Coordinates of C-alpha atoms in Angstrom, one line a residue:
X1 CA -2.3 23.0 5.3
X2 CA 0.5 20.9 4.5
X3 CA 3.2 20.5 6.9
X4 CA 6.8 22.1 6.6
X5 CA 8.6 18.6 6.2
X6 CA 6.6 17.6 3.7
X7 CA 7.0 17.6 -0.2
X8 CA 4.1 17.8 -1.4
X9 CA 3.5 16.6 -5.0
X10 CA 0.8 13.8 -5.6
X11 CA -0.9 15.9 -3.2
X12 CA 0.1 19.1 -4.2
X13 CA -3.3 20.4 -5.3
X14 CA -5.5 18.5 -2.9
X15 CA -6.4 20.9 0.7
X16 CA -5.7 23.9 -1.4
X17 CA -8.8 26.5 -1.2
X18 CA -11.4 26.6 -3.8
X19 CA -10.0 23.7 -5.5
X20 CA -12.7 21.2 -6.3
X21 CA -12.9 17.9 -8.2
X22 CA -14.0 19.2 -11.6
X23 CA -12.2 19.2 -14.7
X24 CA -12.4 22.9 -15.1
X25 CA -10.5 23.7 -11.5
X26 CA -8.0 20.3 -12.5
X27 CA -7.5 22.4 -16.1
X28 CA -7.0 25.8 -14.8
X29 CA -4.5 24.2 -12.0
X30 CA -2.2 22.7 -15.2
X31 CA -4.1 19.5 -15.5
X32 CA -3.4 17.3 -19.1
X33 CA -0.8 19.1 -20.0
X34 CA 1.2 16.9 -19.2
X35 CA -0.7 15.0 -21.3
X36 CA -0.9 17.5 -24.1
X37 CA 2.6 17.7 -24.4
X38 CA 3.1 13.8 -24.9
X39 CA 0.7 13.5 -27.4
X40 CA 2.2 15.9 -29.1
X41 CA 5.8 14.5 -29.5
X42 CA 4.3 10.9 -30.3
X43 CA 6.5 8.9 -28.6
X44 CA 5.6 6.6 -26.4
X45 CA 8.9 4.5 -25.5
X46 CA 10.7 8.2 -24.8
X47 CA 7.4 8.0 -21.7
X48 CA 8.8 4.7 -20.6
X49 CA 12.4 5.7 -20.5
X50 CA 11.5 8.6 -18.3
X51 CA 9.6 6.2 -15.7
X52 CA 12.4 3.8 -15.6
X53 CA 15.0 6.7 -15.2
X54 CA 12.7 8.1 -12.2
X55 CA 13.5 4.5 -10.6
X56 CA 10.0 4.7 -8.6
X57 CA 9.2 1.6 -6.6
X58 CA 5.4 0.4 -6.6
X59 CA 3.8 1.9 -4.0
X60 CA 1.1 -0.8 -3.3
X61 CA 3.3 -2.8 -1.1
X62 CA 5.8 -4.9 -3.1
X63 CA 8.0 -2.2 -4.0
X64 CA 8.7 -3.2 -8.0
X65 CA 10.1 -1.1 -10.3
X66 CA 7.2 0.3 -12.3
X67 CA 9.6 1.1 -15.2
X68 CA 10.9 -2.7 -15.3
X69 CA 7.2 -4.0 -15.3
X70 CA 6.3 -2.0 -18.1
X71 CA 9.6 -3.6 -20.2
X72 CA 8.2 -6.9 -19.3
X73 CA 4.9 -6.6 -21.2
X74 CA 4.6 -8.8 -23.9
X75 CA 4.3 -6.9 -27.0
X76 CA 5.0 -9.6 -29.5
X77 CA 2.1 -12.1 -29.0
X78 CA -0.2 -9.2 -31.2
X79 CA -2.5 -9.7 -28.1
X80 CA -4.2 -6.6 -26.6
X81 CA -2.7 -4.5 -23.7
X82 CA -4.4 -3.4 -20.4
X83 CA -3.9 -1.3 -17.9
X84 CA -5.0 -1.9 -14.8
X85 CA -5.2 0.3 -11.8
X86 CA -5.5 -1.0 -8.4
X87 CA -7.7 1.2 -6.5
X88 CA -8.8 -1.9 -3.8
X89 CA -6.8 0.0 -0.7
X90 CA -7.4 -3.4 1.2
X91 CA -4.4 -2.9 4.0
X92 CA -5.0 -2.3 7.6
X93 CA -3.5 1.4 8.3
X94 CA -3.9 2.6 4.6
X95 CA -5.7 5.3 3.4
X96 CA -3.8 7.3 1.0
X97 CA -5.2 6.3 -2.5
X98 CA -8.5 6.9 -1.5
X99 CA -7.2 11.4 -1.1
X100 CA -6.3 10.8 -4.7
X101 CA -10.0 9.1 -5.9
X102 CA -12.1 11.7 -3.8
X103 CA -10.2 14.5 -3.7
X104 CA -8.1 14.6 -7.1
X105 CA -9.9 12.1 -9.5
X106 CA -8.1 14.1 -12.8
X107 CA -5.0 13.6 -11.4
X108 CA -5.7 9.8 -11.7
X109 CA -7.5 9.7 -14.8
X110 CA -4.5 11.6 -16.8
X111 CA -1.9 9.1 -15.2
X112 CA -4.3 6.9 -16.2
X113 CA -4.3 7.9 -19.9
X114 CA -0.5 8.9 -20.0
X115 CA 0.7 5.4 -18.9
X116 CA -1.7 3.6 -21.0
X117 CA -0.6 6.0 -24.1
X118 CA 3.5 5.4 -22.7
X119 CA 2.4 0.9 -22.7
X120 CA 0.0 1.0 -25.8
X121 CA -2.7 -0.1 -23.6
X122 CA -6.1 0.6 -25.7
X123 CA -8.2 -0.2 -22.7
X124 CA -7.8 0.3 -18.5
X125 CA -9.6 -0.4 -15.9
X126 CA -10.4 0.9 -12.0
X127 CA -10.5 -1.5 -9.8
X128 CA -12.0 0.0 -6.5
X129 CA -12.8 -0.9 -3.2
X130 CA -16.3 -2.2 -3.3
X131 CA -16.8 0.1 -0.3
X132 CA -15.5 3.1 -1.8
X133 CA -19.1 3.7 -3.5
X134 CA -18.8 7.8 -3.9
X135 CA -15.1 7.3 -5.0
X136 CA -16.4 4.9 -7.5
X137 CA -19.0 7.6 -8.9
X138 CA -16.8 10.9 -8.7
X139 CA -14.1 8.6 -11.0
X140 CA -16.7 7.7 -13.5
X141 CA -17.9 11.1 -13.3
X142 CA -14.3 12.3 -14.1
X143 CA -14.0 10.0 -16.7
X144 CA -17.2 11.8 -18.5
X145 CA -16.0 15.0 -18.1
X146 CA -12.6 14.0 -19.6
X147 CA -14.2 12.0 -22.8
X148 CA -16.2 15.6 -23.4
X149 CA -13.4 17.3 -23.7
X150 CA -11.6 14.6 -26.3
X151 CA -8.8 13.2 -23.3
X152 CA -10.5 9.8 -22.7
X153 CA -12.6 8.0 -25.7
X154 CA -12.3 7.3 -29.6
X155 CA -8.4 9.6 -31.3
X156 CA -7.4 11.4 -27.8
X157 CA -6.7 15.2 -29.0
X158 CA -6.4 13.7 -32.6
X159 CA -2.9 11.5 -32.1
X160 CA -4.6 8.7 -33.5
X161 CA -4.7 7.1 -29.9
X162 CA -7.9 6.1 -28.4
X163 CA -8.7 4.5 -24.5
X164 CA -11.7 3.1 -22.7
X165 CA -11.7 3.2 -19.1
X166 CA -13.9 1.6 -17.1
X167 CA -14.4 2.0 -13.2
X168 CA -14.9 -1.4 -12.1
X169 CA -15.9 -2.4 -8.0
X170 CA -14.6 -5.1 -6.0
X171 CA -16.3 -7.0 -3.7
X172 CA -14.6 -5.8 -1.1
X173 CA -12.0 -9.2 -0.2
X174 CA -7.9 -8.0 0.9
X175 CA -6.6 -11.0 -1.6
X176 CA -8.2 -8.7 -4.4
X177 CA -5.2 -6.5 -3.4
X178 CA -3.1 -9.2 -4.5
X179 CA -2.5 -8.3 -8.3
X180 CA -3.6 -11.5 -9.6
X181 CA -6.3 -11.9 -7.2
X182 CA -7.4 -8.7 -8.8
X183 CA -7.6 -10.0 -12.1
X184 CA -9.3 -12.7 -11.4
X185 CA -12.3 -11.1 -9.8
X186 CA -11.9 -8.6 -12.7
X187 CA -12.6 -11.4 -15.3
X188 CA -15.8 -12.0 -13.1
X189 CA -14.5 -14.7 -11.3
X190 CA -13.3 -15.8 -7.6
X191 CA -10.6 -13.4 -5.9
X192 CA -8.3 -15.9 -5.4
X193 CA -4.2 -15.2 -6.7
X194 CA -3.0 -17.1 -9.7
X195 CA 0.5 -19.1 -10.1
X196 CA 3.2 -17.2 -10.8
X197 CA 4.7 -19.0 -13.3
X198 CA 3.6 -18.9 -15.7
X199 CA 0.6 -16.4 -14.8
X200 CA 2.9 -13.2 -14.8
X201 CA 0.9 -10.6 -16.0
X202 CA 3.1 -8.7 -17.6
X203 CA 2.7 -11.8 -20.3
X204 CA -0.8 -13.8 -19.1
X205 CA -2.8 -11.2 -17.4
X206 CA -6.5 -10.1 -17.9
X207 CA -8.1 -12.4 -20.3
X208 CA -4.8 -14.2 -20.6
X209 CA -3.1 -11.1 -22.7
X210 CA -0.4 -8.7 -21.3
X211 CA -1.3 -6.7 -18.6
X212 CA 0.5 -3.6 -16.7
X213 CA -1.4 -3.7 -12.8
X214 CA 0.0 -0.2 -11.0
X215 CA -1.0 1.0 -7.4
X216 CA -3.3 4.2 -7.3
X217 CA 0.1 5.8 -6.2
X218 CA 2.4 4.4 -8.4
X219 CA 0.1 6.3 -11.7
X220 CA 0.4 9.4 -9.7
X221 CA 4.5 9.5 -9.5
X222 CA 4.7 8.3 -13.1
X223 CA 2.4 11.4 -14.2
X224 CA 4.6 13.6 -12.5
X225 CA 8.0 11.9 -13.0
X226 CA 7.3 12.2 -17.0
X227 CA 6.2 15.4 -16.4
X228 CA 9.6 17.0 -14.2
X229 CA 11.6 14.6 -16.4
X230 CA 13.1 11.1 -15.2
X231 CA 16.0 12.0 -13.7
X232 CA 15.2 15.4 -12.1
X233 CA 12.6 13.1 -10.6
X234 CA 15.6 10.2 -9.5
X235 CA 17.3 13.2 -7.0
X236 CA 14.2 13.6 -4.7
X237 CA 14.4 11.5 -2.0
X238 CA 17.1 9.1 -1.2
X239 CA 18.8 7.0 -3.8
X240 CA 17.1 3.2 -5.1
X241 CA 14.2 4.7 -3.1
X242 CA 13.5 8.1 -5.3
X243 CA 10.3 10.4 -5.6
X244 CA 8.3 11.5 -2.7
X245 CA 6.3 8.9 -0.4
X246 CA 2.3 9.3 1.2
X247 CA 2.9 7.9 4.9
X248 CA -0.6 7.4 6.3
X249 CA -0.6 7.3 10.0
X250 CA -3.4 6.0 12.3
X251 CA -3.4 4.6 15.7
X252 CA -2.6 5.9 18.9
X253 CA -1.1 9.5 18.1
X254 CA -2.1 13.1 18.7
X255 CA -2.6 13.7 15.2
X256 CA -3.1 10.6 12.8
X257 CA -3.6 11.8 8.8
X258 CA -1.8 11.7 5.8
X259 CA 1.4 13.0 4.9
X260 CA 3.8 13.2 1.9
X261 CA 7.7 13.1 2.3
X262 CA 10.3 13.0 -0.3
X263 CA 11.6 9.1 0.5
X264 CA 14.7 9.3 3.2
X265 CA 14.1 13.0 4.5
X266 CA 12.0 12.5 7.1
X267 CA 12.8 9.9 10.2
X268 CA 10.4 8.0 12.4
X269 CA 10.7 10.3 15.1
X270 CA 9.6 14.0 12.8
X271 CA 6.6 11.7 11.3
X272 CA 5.5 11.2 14.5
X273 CA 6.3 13.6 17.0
X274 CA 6.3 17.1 14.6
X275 CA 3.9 15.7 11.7
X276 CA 1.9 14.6 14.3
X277 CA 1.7 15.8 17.4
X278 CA 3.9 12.9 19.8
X279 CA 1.6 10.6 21.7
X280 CA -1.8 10.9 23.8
X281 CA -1.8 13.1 26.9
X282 CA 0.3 11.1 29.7
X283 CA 1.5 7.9 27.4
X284 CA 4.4 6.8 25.4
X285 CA 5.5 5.2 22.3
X286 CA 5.6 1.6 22.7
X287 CA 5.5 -0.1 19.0
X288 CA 4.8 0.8 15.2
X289 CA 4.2 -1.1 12.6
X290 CA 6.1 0.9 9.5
X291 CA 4.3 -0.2 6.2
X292 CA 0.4 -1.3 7.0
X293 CA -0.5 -4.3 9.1
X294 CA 1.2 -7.5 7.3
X295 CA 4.3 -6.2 8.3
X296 CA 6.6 -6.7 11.2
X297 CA 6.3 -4.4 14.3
X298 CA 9.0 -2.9 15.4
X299 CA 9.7 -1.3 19.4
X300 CA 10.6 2.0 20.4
X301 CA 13.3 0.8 23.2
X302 CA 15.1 -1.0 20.9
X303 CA 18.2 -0.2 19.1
X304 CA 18.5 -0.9 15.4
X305 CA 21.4 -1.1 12.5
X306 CA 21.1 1.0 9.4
X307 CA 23.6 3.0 6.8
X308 CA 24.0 6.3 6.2
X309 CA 24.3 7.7 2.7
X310 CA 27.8 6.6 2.8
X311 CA 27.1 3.1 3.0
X312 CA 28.3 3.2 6.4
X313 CA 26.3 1.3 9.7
X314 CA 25.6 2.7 12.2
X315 CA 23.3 2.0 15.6
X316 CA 20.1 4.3 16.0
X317 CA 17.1 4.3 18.0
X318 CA 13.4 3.5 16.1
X319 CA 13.1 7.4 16.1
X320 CA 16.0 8.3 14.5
X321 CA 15.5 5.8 11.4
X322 CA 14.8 7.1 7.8
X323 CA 11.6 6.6 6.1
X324 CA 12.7 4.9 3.1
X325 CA 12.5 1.3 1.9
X326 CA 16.0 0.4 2.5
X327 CA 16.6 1.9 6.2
X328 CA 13.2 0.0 7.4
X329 CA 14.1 -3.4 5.7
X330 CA 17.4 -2.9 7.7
X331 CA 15.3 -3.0 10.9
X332 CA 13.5 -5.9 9.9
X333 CA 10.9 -4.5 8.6
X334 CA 9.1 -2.7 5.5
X335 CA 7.6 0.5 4.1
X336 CA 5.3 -1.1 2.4
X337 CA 2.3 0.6 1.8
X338 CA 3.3 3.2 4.3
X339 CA 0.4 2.7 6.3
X340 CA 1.7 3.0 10.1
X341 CA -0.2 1.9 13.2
X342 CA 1.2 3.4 16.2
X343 CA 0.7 1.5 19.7
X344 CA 1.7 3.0 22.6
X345 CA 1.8 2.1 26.1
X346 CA -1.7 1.3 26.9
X347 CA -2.3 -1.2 24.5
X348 CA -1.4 -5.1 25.5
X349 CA 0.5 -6.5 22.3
X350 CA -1.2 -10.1 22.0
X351 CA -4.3 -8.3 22.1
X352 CA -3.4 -6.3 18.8
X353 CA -2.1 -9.4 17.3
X354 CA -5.2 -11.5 18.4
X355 CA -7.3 -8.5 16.5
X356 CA -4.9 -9.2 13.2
X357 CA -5.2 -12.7 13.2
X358 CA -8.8 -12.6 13.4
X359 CA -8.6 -10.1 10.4
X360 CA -6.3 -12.4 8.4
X361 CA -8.2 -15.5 8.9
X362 CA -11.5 -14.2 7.7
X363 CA -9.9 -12.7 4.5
X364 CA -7.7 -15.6 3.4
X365 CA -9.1 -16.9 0.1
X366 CA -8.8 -20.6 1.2
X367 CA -6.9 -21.6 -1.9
X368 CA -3.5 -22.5 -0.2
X369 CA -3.6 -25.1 2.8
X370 CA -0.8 -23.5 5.2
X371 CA -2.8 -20.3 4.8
X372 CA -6.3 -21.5 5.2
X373 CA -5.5 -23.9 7.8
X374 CA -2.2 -21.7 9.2
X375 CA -4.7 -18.5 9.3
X376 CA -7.3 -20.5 11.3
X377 CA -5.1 -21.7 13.5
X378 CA -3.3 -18.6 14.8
X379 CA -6.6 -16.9 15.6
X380 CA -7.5 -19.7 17.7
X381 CA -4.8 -19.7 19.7
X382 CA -4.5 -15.8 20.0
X383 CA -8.0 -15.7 21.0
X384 CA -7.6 -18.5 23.5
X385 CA -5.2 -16.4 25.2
X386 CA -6.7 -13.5 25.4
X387 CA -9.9 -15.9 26.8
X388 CA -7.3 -16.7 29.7
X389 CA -7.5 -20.0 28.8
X390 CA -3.7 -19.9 27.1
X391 CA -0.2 -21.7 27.7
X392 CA 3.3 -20.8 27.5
X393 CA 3.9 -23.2 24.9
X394 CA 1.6 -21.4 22.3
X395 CA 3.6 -18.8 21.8
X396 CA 6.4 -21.5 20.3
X397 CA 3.5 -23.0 18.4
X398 CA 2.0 -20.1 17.3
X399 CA 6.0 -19.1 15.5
X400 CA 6.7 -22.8 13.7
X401 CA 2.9 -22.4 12.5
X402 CA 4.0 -18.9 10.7
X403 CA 6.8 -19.7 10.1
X404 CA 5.4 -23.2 8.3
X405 CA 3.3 -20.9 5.9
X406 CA 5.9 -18.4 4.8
X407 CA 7.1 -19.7 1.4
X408 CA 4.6 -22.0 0.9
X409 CA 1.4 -20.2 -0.7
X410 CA 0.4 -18.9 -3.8
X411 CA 0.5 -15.2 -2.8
X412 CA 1.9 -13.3 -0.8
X413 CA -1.3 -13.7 1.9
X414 CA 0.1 -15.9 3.6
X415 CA 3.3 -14.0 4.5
X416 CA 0.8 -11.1 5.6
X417 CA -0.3 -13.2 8.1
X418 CA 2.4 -14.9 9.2
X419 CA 5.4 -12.0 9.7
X420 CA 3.0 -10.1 12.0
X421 CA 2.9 -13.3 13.9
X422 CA 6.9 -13.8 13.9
X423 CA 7.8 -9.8 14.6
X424 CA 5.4 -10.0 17.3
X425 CA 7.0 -13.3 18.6
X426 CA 10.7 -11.7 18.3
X427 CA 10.0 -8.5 19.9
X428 CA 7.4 -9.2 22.7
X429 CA 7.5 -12.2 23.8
X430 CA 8.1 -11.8 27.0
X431 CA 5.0 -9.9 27.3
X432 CA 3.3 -12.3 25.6
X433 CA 4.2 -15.1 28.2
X434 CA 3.2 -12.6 30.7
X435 CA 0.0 -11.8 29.1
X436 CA -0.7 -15.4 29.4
X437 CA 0.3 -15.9 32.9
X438 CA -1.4 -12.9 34.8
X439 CA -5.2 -14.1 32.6
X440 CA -4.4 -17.6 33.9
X441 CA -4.1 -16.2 37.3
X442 CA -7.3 -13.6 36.6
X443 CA -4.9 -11.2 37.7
X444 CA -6.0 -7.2 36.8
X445 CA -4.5 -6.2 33.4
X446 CA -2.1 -3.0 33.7
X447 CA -3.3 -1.9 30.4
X448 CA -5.3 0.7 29.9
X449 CA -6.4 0.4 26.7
X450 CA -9.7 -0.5 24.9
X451 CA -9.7 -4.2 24.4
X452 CA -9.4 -5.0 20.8
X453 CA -10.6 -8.5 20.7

């Protein structure tokens, strides 16, 4: 059952009983007619309009207008459009596209159509988690059911459009969540992120042609912002963040899961102490990092600067901060993916960022020098301190080598690797240098936590 702060809309249909995954149950539950109804009126820019009125943000991380990448597209080259749907879910701390695939495929499949119909994209593609194998076959199952019924295939519900979709599986690397990374692999080739310049692919995407790559999410909220109309869709949430937002929350919580919140409605402290049930029996809130693991943590005994809806600043604790993109950037942080990992008390913080850096360094693609070698280099020296075989002055070398890659790489891998690095740094560094001393010393750790690395 969804839970009284939340507004749901994405997952409006998903928990509910008796509802099932078949087009029949999607159909009898309103499903295409929102399609239907845009078919009908033939006109695709009035689809785009309504998206870039809505004002939604990306929601696979980067936060881009999805309204000002679709005006982007190249439509005078007379190359082919595609539409390309990133299904990879690569973050730490994200599972919220994956409710969608399993639990909603329709829902998917006639954003799917709809924004392809809205960009004049004849042909789209799924690219999914390689490990998401029964996602993978309950989409292309989806996708049959759909063509049977004349919404996918050869003059959709005879408007003269027609759209291929193809479900294709990754190999299951986090730099094929980098959109050009993606593309790459998609073309059969290395996952490894192209030059931007030129390689936008709004102009020089798949095969070189222009190419509109949305989040799971981000086709979801454009379904249903064409369908309530653009700009009843701007007044949910909070403004320059509007629509609803899926916060996934894992870690060390009573009740980790899934929920969705209209943007700015919702603060730190209801997501996790109401939504989810406070902390485990006899412990406290120590750290969270907001928007999945590439972003910087932030502490619970800390005090933080935001504004209010008048523009106006004011000083809150962590708890009493907004979920929205603005109020968590003003912390220093981001929203992200909205993939939260909760620490509390038990866990040692060089520990969690040894386990990141060990993550990072095994999926960096090698292409970029300060990542490969940056990468390699940070798990070395986090592991060598949690060895006990550390020194204070790693903690200063372990910042200038994050901070050396920032800027410097291709993608933006390389400041997923480092800003966990440099928020760790600025907010626990003291008990990093303690960390350090009292393993030196073979002293007994005060945490209580299972060691993570």
């Amino acid at each position: 059952m969804p839970h009284a702060k939340e507004t749901r809309i994405i997952y409006k249909r998903i928990g509910t009983p008796g509802y099932t995954t078949d087009i029949d149950c999607y159909i009898r539950n309103g499903g295409y007619e929102t399609l239907k109804k845009a078919m009908k009126a033939g006109d695709p820019a009035a689809l785009c309009a309504e998206v870039e009125k809505a004002g939604i943000k990306g929601r696979g991380g980067a936060g881009f207008p999805a309204g000002m990448k679709w005006k982007f597209l190249d439509r005078k080259s007379g190359k082919p459009i595609y539409f390309v749907v990133n299904a990879d879910e690569s973050e730490p701390g994200t599972h919220k596209d994956r409710w969608v695939i399993y639990y909603d495929p329709h829902q998917l499949i006639e954003g799917i159509v709809l924004c392809s119909y809205a960009t004049q994209a004849k042909q789209a593609f799924i690219f999914i988690r390689g490990e998401f194998i029964h996602g993978a076959k309950i989409l292309e199952k989806a996708i049959e059911e759909a063509r049977a019924k004349n919404l996918v295939g050869e003059n959709i519900l005879g408007s003269g459009f027609s759209l291929e979709i193809v479900v294709h599986r990754g190999a299951g690397a986090y730099v094929c969540g980098e959109e050009t990374g993606l593309l790459e692999a998609l073309e059969g080739k290395r996952g490894q992120p192209r030059i931007k310049p030129p390689y936008f692919p709004a102009v020089l995407g798949l095969y070189n042609c222009p190419t509109v790559v949305n989040n799971v999410e981000t086709v979801c909220q454009c379904l249903n912002a064409i369908d309530m109309g653009g700009e009843n869709y701007a007044k949910i949430g909070v403004k320059g963040d509007a629509g609803t937002r899926i916060m996934n929350v894992s870690g060390l919580v009573a009740k980790p899961g899934v929920f969705e919140i209209a943007t700015g409605t919702v603060t730190v402290g209801e997501l996790l102490n109401d939504m989810c049930g406070g902390p485990l029996p006899g412990r406290k809130f120590k750290a969270i990092i907001p928007g999945g693991s590439s972003m910087k943590p932030l502490r619970f005994d800390e005090k933080y600067k935001i504004k209010d809806a008048a523009g106006n600043e004011k000083e809150v604790s962590l708890e009493d901060v907004p979920l929205d993109a603005a109020s968590l950037m003003a912390c220093g942080s981001s929203i992200g993916t909205g993939g939260m990992i909760v620490f509390d008390d038990s866990v040692e913080m060089i520990q969690a960022l040894a386990n990141l850096n060990a993550f990072y360094k095994h999926e960096s693609c090698g292409q970029c020098t300060p990542c490969r070698e940056g990468s390699m280099w940070m798990a070395r020296i986090t592991k060598r301190i949690c060895d006990g075989n550390g020194a204070p002055e790693d903690i200063d070398t372990l910042k200038d080598v994050a901070d050396t890659i920032c800027g410097r790489t291709i993608c933006a891998h390389g400041e997923g690797e480092a800003w966990p690095v440099q928020g760790g740094i600025a907010k626990f560094r003291d008990e990093y240098l303690e960390s350090i001393r009292r393993r030196n010393k073979g002293e007994p750790s005060p945490f209580t936590g299972y060691p993570l690395i």
